[in-house]
mmCIF file of C-alpha atoms in Angstrom:
data_model
loop_
_atom_site.group_PDB
_atom_site.id
_atom_site.type_symbol
_atom_site.label_atom_id
_atom_site.label_comp_id
_atom_site.label_asym_id
_atom_site.label_seq_id
_atom_site.Cartn_x
_atom_site.Cartn_y
_atom_site.Cartn_z
ATOM 1 C CA MET A 13 -71.640 27.811 79.009
ATOM 2 C CA ARG A 14 -68.235 26.254 79.256
ATOM 3 C CA GLY A 15 -65.243 27.445 78.120
ATOM 4 C CA LYS A 16 -64.899 24.773 75.124
ATOM 5 C CA ASP A 17 -68.349 25.601 73.758
ATOM 6 C CA LEU A 18 -67.353 28.846 73.350
ATOM 7 C CA LEU A 19 -63.684 27.881 71.610
ATOM 8 C CA THR A 20 -65.787 25.971 69.179
ATOM 9 C CA ALA A 21 -68.021 28.113 68.585
ATOM 10 C CA LEU A 22 -65.386 30.836 68.042
ATOM 11 C CA GLN A 23 -63.703 28.410 65.869
ATOM 12 C CA VAL A 24 -66.217 28.054 63.764
ATOM 13 C CA ASP A 25 -66.589 31.892 62.976
ATOM 14 C CA ALA A 26 -63.281 31.548 61.897
ATOM 15 C CA THR A 27 -63.719 29.621 59.320
ATOM 16 C CA GLY A 28 -66.826 29.587 57.614
ATOM 17 C CA SER A 29 -68.346 32.539 55.447
ATOM 18 C CA LEU A 30 -67.701 35.114 58.638
ATOM 19 C CA ASN A 31 -63.742 34.696 58.229
ATOM 20 C CA MET A 32 -62.932 38.185 59.240
ATOM 21 C CA LEU A 33 -62.969 36.939 63.269
ATOM 22 C CA SER A 34 -58.926 37.168 63.247
ATOM 23 C CA SER A 35 -59.576 41.162 62.737
ATOM 24 C CA PHE A 36 -61.391 41.653 65.745
ATOM 25 C CA THR A 37 -59.478 42.451 68.504
ATOM 26 C CA TYR A 38 -61.303 43.402 71.591
ATOM 27 C CA VAL A 39 -63.929 41.257 73.605
ATOM 28 C CA TYR A 40 -66.875 43.987 74.859
ATOM 29 C CA ALA A 41 -69.748 43.220 77.909
ATOM 30 C CA VAL A 42 -72.121 44.792 79.057
ATOM 31 C CA ILE A 43 -72.053 45.343 82.516
ATOM 32 C CA ASP A 44 -74.563 47.756 84.592
ATOM 33 C CA GLU A 45 -76.413 48.381 81.048
ATOM 34 C CA LYS A 46 -73.081 49.525 79.590
ATOM 35 C CA GLN A 47 -70.850 47.645 77.286
ATOM 36 C CA THR A 48 -67.433 48.195 78.520
ATOM 37 C CA ASN A 49 -63.789 46.352 76.874
ATOM 38 C CA HIS A 50 -61.988 46.852 80.277
ATOM 39 C CA LEU A 51 -62.633 43.511 82.186
ATOM 40 C CA VAL A 52 -60.212 41.218 83.850
ATOM 41 C CA VAL A 53 -61.047 38.031 83.790
ATOM 42 C CA VAL A 54 -59.954 35.713 86.965
ATOM 43 C CA ALA A 55 -60.066 31.622 86.425
ATOM 44 C CA THR A 56 -60.369 28.668 88.633
ATOM 45 C CA ASP A 57 -60.829 25.068 87.637
ATOM 46 C CA ASN A 58 -63.925 25.247 86.826
ATOM 47 C CA LYS A 59 -65.254 29.058 87.034
ATOM 48 C CA ILE A 60 -64.064 31.902 84.549
ATOM 49 C CA GLU A 61 -65.204 35.163 85.563
ATOM 50 C CA ILE A 62 -65.336 37.788 83.747
ATOM 51 C CA LYS A 63 -65.295 41.158 85.500
ATOM 52 C CA TYR A 64 -65.029 45.409 84.857
ATOM 53 C CA GLU A 65 -62.644 47.166 85.773
ATOM 54 C CA ALA A 66 -61.741 50.545 84.952
ATOM 55 C CA LYS A 67 -58.215 50.581 84.769
ATOM 56 C CA GLN A 68 -57.333 47.315 83.406
ATOM 57 C CA PRO A 69 -56.915 47.462 79.738
ATOM 58 C CA PRO A 70 -58.704 46.546 76.666
ATOM 59 C CA LEU A 71 -59.283 42.440 76.671
ATOM 60 C CA THR A 72 -58.628 40.957 73.951
ATOM 61 C CA VAL A 73 -59.740 38.038 72.432
ATOM 62 C CA ILE A 74 -56.187 36.694 71.885
ATOM 63 C CA GLN A 75 -56.211 36.493 75.881
ATOM 64 C CA LEU A 76 -59.555 35.342 76.245
ATOM 65 C CA VAL A 77 -59.238 32.225 74.291
ATOM 66 C CA GLU A 78 -55.455 31.462 75.802
ATOM 67 C CA ILE A 79 -57.908 31.571 78.843
ATOM 68 C CA LEU A 80 -60.487 29.587 77.150
ATOM 69 C CA ASN A 81 -57.357 27.032 76.251
ATOM 70 C CA ASP A 82 -56.389 26.892 79.871
ATOM 71 C CA HIS A 83 -59.723 26.164 81.007
ATOM 72 C CA LYS A 84 -61.637 23.861 79.258
ATOM 73 C CA GLU A 85 -64.149 22.979 81.824
ATOM 74 C CA ALA A 86 -64.640 25.681 83.213
ATOM 75 C CA SER A 87 -68.324 27.734 83.277
ATOM 76 C CA LEU A 88 -68.413 31.432 81.683
ATOM 77 C CA TYR A 89 -69.704 33.751 84.381
ATOM 78 C CA LEU A 90 -70.045 37.760 84.084
ATOM 79 C CA LYS A 91 -70.152 39.406 86.758
ATOM 80 C CA ASN A 92 -72.659 42.386 87.840
ATOM 81 C CA SER A 93 -73.936 43.113 90.952
ATOM 82 C CA GLU A 94 -74.472 38.927 90.737
ATOM 83 C CA ASP A 95 -72.987 36.178 88.838
ATOM 84 C CA GLN A 96 -74.510 35.819 85.553
ATOM 85 C CA LEU A 97 -73.905 33.034 83.258
ATOM 86 C CA ILE A 98 -72.138 34.130 79.899
ATOM 87 C CA TYR A 99 -74.776 32.023 77.187
ATOM 88 C CA GLY A 100 -72.891 33.513 73.881
ATOM 89 C CA TYR A 101 -71.735 36.262 71.628
ATOM 90 C CA ARG A 102 -72.433 38.148 68.532
ATOM 91 C CA LEU A 103 -69.611 39.900 66.483
ATOM 92 C CA VAL A 104 -69.324 43.418 66.098
ATOM 93 C CA GLU A 105 -66.966 45.467 64.128
ATOM 94 C CA GLU A 106 -64.241 45.439 66.623
ATOM 95 C CA GLY A 107 -64.607 42.504 67.899
ATOM 96 C CA ILE A 108 -66.939 40.742 70.256
ATOM 97 C CA ILE A 109 -69.765 40.873 72.926
ATOM 98 C CA ILE A 110 -70.436 38.056 75.463
ATOM 99 C CA GLY A 111 -73.133 37.578 76.736
#
């Protein structure tokens, strides 16, 4: 998935029947079989890596959207023991889970 694809999907949810996207605060990911929102984003022109960092404050949806806007053509990866391509997300009570 590229940055612009995730932005488009988020925009559809924000204006569609699930009009509550603006109330979602955090971005979560499952890293090493644990769900966390202590994530850091490293972005280059063609790659956005999202990885766990214990001392990092929780990643917000707003922060993620800003990065996606700056790097629309970059592919999204989740950094576990190896890079895992991000294919989508799902909505949860306090945010979104990417994966």
